[in-house]
Structures are given as C-alpha cells and as structure tokens.
Amino acid sequence: MHIDQLREYCLNKKGTTEEFPFDEETLVFKVLGKMFALTSLKRWEGGEASINLKADPEYSEELRAEYNSIRPGFHMSKKHWNTLYIHEGELQPKLIFHLIDHSYDMVVKGMTKKMRDSLSNI
C-alpha cells in the first residue's frame, strides 16, 4: 500500500480534513475536528509504514490476538488505539480500509447528536 492510497481513502470520508498538529511529519486525519487516524510520513518514507487507528476495546483485543502486525497504539491510549504495522506485509488493503472505516465510525459514534447531524448535511 502506498501513502497516497491511504490519504485518498481517508480524505474521501465525509467531513474529513488532514492536519499536522503535532509536528511536520505526523499526518493526522480528523472528522469534524476529531482524530480518527494518524501516521508518520517519515516512517513511510523509511520503509516502515504504519498507521494508528481507533478501535472498540474488545475488537482491539481480537485483532491483536489474530494479527502480529496489529499492536497497542504507539504513543496512544492502549485501550482505544491500535498501530497497524503495514510494512510487515501481513495486513491486506481490504482489512486496512475496513479498520479505517471502523475508526472513523467509532469517532462519529462518540460525537454529539448535533455534530452527527451536521456531518450528514455535508
């Protein structure tokens, strides 16, 4: 998977923006200002592609048990975030896109009704 595929997929989700709130290398995708994915451009360029995604805690445990390339979120809440080590080659694009969808949905689900309603009007 190439970083452009990941970026395009995330940006095609309703209400999504991209930012660099932490530094010049950490690309963050947000829906209505709430983070649902982040990745290090420096790691992608260095051949160590990975992405941090939010996930339901129980689902996170299942994913971590099934895939060696999915581990507790690096520099994130270990309960609510996973890091997908894409460069290890275990994870197929279909699964990665599914997990991006799950992360996005988790963030939207946690929004106020007013925010969710404004998202549906975009």
PDB file of C-alpha atoms in Angstrom:
ATOM      1  CA  MET A   1       0.000   0.000   0.000  1.00  0.00           C
ATOM      2  CA  HIS A   2       1.207   3.493  -0.839  1.00  0.00           C
ATOM      3  CA  ILE A   3       0.690   6.544   1.370  1.00  0.00           C
ATOM      4  CA  ASP A   4      -1.323   8.222  -1.413  1.00  0.00           C
ATOM      5  CA  GLN A   5      -3.880   5.374  -1.334  1.00  0.00           C
ATOM      6  CA  LEU A   6      -4.248   5.742   2.407  1.00  0.00           C
ATOM      7  CA  ARG A   7      -4.546   9.525   2.187  1.00  0.00           C
ATOM      8  CA  GLU A   8      -7.112   9.428  -0.616  1.00  0.00           C
ATOM      9  CA  TYR A   9      -9.212   6.833   1.208  1.00  0.00           C
ATOM     10  CA  CYS A  10      -9.291   8.867   4.414  1.00  0.00           C
ATOM     11  CA  LEU A  11      -9.997  12.178   2.683  1.00  0.00           C
ATOM     12  CA  ASN A  12     -12.948  10.689   0.796  1.00  0.00           C
ATOM     13  CA  LYS A  13     -14.752  10.126   4.093  1.00  0.00           C
ATOM     14  CA  LYS A  14     -17.415  12.725   4.863  1.00  0.00           C
ATOM     15  CA  GLY A  15     -16.215  15.707   6.914  1.00  0.00           C
ATOM     16  CA  THR A  16     -12.559  14.637   6.901  1.00  0.00           C
ATOM     17  CA  THR A  17      -9.606  17.020   6.979  1.00  0.00           C
ATOM     18  CA  GLU A  18      -5.862  16.425   7.208  1.00  0.00           C
ATOM     19  CA  GLU A  19      -3.548  18.312   9.529  1.00  0.00           C
ATOM     20  CA  PHE A  20      -0.093  18.315  11.083  1.00  0.00           C
ATOM     21  CA  PRO A  21      -0.979  19.351  14.666  1.00  0.00           C
ATOM     22  CA  PHE A  22       1.990  17.691  16.391  1.00  0.00           C
ATOM     23  CA  ASP A  23       4.933  18.193  14.051  1.00  0.00           C
ATOM     24  CA  GLU A  24       5.823  18.352  10.352  1.00  0.00           C
ATOM     25  CA  GLU A  25       5.881  14.569   9.875  1.00  0.00           C
ATOM     26  CA  THR A  26       2.792  13.265  11.684  1.00  0.00           C
ATOM     27  CA  LEU A  27      -0.164  13.362   9.306  1.00  0.00           C
ATOM     28  CA  VAL A  28      -3.481  13.358  11.182  1.00  0.00           C
ATOM     29  CA  PHE A  29      -6.919  12.732   9.700  1.00  0.00           C
ATOM     30  CA  LYS A  30      -9.885  14.216  11.550  1.00  0.00           C
ATOM     31  CA  VAL A  31     -13.636  14.096  11.133  1.00  0.00           C
ATOM     32  CA  LEU A  32     -15.190  17.379  12.296  1.00  0.00           C
ATOM     33  CA  GLY A  33     -12.022  18.095  14.270  1.00  0.00           C
ATOM     34  CA  LYS A  34     -11.846  14.678  15.978  1.00  0.00           C
ATOM     35  CA  MET A  35      -8.862  12.465  15.210  1.00  0.00           C
ATOM     36  CA  PHE A  36      -9.502   9.019  13.692  1.00  0.00           C
ATOM     37  CA  ALA A  37      -6.154   8.188  12.023  1.00  0.00           C
ATOM     38  CA  LEU A  38      -2.547   9.293  12.179  1.00  0.00           C
ATOM     39  CA  THR A  39       0.651   8.216  10.537  1.00  0.00           C
ATOM     40  CA  SER A  40       4.303   9.202  10.385  1.00  0.00           C
ATOM     41  CA  LEU A  41       5.363  10.311   6.910  1.00  0.00           C
ATOM     42  CA  LYS A  42       8.995   9.832   7.937  1.00  0.00           C
ATOM     43  CA  ARG A  43       8.349   6.154   8.724  1.00  0.00           C
ATOM     44  CA  TRP A  44       6.533   5.636   5.388  1.00  0.00           C
ATOM     45  CA  GLU A  45       9.490   7.191   3.547  1.00  0.00           C
ATOM     46  CA  GLY A  46      11.858   4.969   5.539  1.00  0.00           C
ATOM     47  CA  GLY A  47      10.007   1.788   4.569  1.00  0.00           C
ATOM     48  CA  GLU A  48       8.290   1.349   7.950  1.00  0.00           C
ATOM     49  CA  ALA A  49       4.696   2.193   7.023  1.00  0.00           C
ATOM     50  CA  SER A  50       2.256   2.196   9.927  1.00  0.00           C
ATOM     51  CA  ILE A  51      -0.976   3.873  10.948  1.00  0.00           C
ATOM     52  CA  ASN A  52      -2.699   4.433  14.292  1.00  0.00           C
ATOM     53  CA  LEU A  53      -6.455   3.826  14.328  1.00  0.00           C
ATOM     54  CA  LYS A  54      -9.120   3.975  16.988  1.00  0.00           C
ATOM     55  CA  ALA A  55     -11.000   0.745  17.752  1.00  0.00           C
ATOM     56  CA  ASP A  56     -13.546  -0.690  20.112  1.00  0.00           C
ATOM     57  CA  PRO A  57     -11.552  -2.131  23.060  1.00  0.00           C
ATOM     58  CA  GLU A  58     -12.942  -5.670  22.706  1.00  0.00           C
ATOM     59  CA  TYR A  59     -12.396  -5.643  18.947  1.00  0.00           C
ATOM     60  CA  SER A  60      -8.848  -4.394  19.554  1.00  0.00           C
ATOM     61  CA  GLU A  61      -8.096  -7.428  21.684  1.00  0.00           C
ATOM     62  CA  GLU A  62      -9.440  -9.756  18.980  1.00  0.00           C
ATOM     63  CA  LEU A  63      -7.385  -8.043  16.286  1.00  0.00           C
ATOM     64  CA  ARG A  64      -4.194  -8.130  18.358  1.00  0.00           C
ATOM     65  CA  ALA A  65      -4.692 -11.841  19.041  1.00  0.00           C
ATOM     66  CA  GLU A  66      -5.246 -12.626  15.357  1.00  0.00           C
ATOM     67  CA  TYR A  67      -2.600 -10.413  13.704  1.00  0.00           C
ATOM     68  CA  ASN A  68       1.018  -9.970  14.778  1.00  0.00           C
ATOM     69  CA  SER A  69       1.101  -6.675  12.834  1.00  0.00           C
ATOM     70  CA  ILE A  70      -1.629  -5.073  14.970  1.00  0.00           C
ATOM     71  CA  ARG A  71      -0.389  -3.940  18.346  1.00  0.00           C
ATOM     72  CA  PRO A  72      -1.429  -1.474  21.069  1.00  0.00           C
ATOM     73  CA  GLY A  73      -1.289   2.122  19.843  1.00  0.00           C
ATOM     74  CA  PHE A  74       2.210   3.578  19.798  1.00  0.00           C
ATOM     75  CA  HIS A  75       2.163   6.760  21.941  1.00  0.00           C
ATOM     76  CA  MET A  76      -1.633   6.426  22.243  1.00  0.00           C
ATOM     77  CA  SER A  77      -4.203   5.045  24.673  1.00  0.00           C
ATOM     78  CA  LYS A  78      -3.511   1.297  24.520  1.00  0.00           C
ATOM     79  CA  LYS A  79      -7.158   0.570  25.260  1.00  0.00           C
ATOM     80  CA  HIS A  80      -8.674   2.597  22.410  1.00  0.00           C
ATOM     81  CA  TRP A  81      -5.969   2.743  19.734  1.00  0.00           C
ATOM     82  CA  ASN A  82      -4.065   0.214  17.636  1.00  0.00           C
ATOM     83  CA  THR A  83      -0.997   0.622  15.497  1.00  0.00           C
ATOM     84  CA  LEU A  84      -1.105  -1.307  12.235  1.00  0.00           C
ATOM     85  CA  TYR A  85       2.423  -2.125  11.060  1.00  0.00           C
ATOM     86  CA  ILE A  86       1.660  -2.178   7.350  1.00  0.00           C
ATOM     87  CA  HIS A  87       5.284  -2.632   6.279  1.00  0.00           C
ATOM     88  CA  GLU A  88       5.365  -6.100   7.836  1.00  0.00           C
ATOM     89  CA  GLY A  89       3.225  -7.337   4.919  1.00  0.00           C
ATOM     90  CA  GLU A  90       0.684  -9.318   6.944  1.00  0.00           C
ATOM     91  CA  LEU A  91      -2.271  -6.955   6.569  1.00  0.00           C
ATOM     92  CA  GLN A  92      -4.188  -6.829   3.295  1.00  0.00           C
ATOM     93  CA  PRO A  93      -5.504  -3.485   1.981  1.00  0.00           C
ATOM     94  CA  LYS A  94      -9.106  -4.669   2.390  1.00  0.00           C
ATOM     95  CA  LEU A  95      -8.556  -5.170   6.141  1.00  0.00           C
ATOM     96  CA  ILE A  96      -6.702  -1.856   6.494  1.00  0.00           C
ATOM     97  CA  PHE A  97      -9.554   0.011   4.792  1.00  0.00           C
ATOM     98  CA  HIS A  98     -12.086  -1.821   6.976  1.00  0.00           C
ATOM     99  CA  LEU A  99     -10.186  -0.751  10.097  1.00  0.00           C
ATOM    100  CA  ILE A 100     -10.033   2.857   8.867  1.00  0.00           C
ATOM    101  CA  ASP A 101     -13.824   2.697   8.435  1.00  0.00           C
ATOM    102  CA  HIS A 102     -14.180   1.257  11.940  1.00  0.00           C
ATOM    103  CA  SER A 103     -12.021   4.024  13.419  1.00  0.00           C
ATOM    104  CA  TYR A 104     -13.981   6.727  11.592  1.00  0.00           C
ATOM    105  CA  ASP A 105     -17.283   5.170  12.715  1.00  0.00           C
ATOM    106  CA  MET A 106     -16.097   4.953  16.333  1.00  0.00           C
ATOM    107  CA  VAL A 107     -15.217   8.646  16.350  1.00  0.00           C
ATOM    108  CA  VAL A 108     -18.509   9.653  14.726  1.00  0.00           C
ATOM    109  CA  LYS A 109     -20.431   7.459  17.167  1.00  0.00           C
ATOM    110  CA  GLY A 110     -18.823   9.352  20.069  1.00  0.00           C
ATOM    111  CA  MET A 111     -19.899  12.761  18.740  1.00  0.00           C
ATOM    112  CA  THR A 112     -22.852  14.742  19.952  1.00  0.00           C
ATOM    113  CA  LYS A 113     -26.117  14.390  18.049  1.00  0.00           C
ATOM    114  CA  LYS A 114     -25.671  17.940  16.768  1.00  0.00           C
ATOM    115  CA  MET A 115     -22.239  17.087  15.326  1.00  0.00           C
ATOM    116  CA  ARG A 116     -23.536  13.865  13.733  1.00  0.00           C
ATOM    117  CA  ASP A 117     -26.441  15.802  12.223  1.00  0.00           C
ATOM    118  CA  SER A 118     -24.072  18.422  10.794  1.00  0.00           C
ATOM    119  CA  LEU A 119     -21.978  15.626   9.287  1.00  0.00           C
ATOM    120  CA  SER A 120     -24.991  14.178   7.499  1.00  0.00           C
ATOM    121  CA  ASN A 121     -25.609  17.607   5.905  1.00  0.00           C
ATOM    122  CA  ILE A 122     -22.145  17.746   4.310  1.00  0.00           C
TER     123      ILE A 122
END
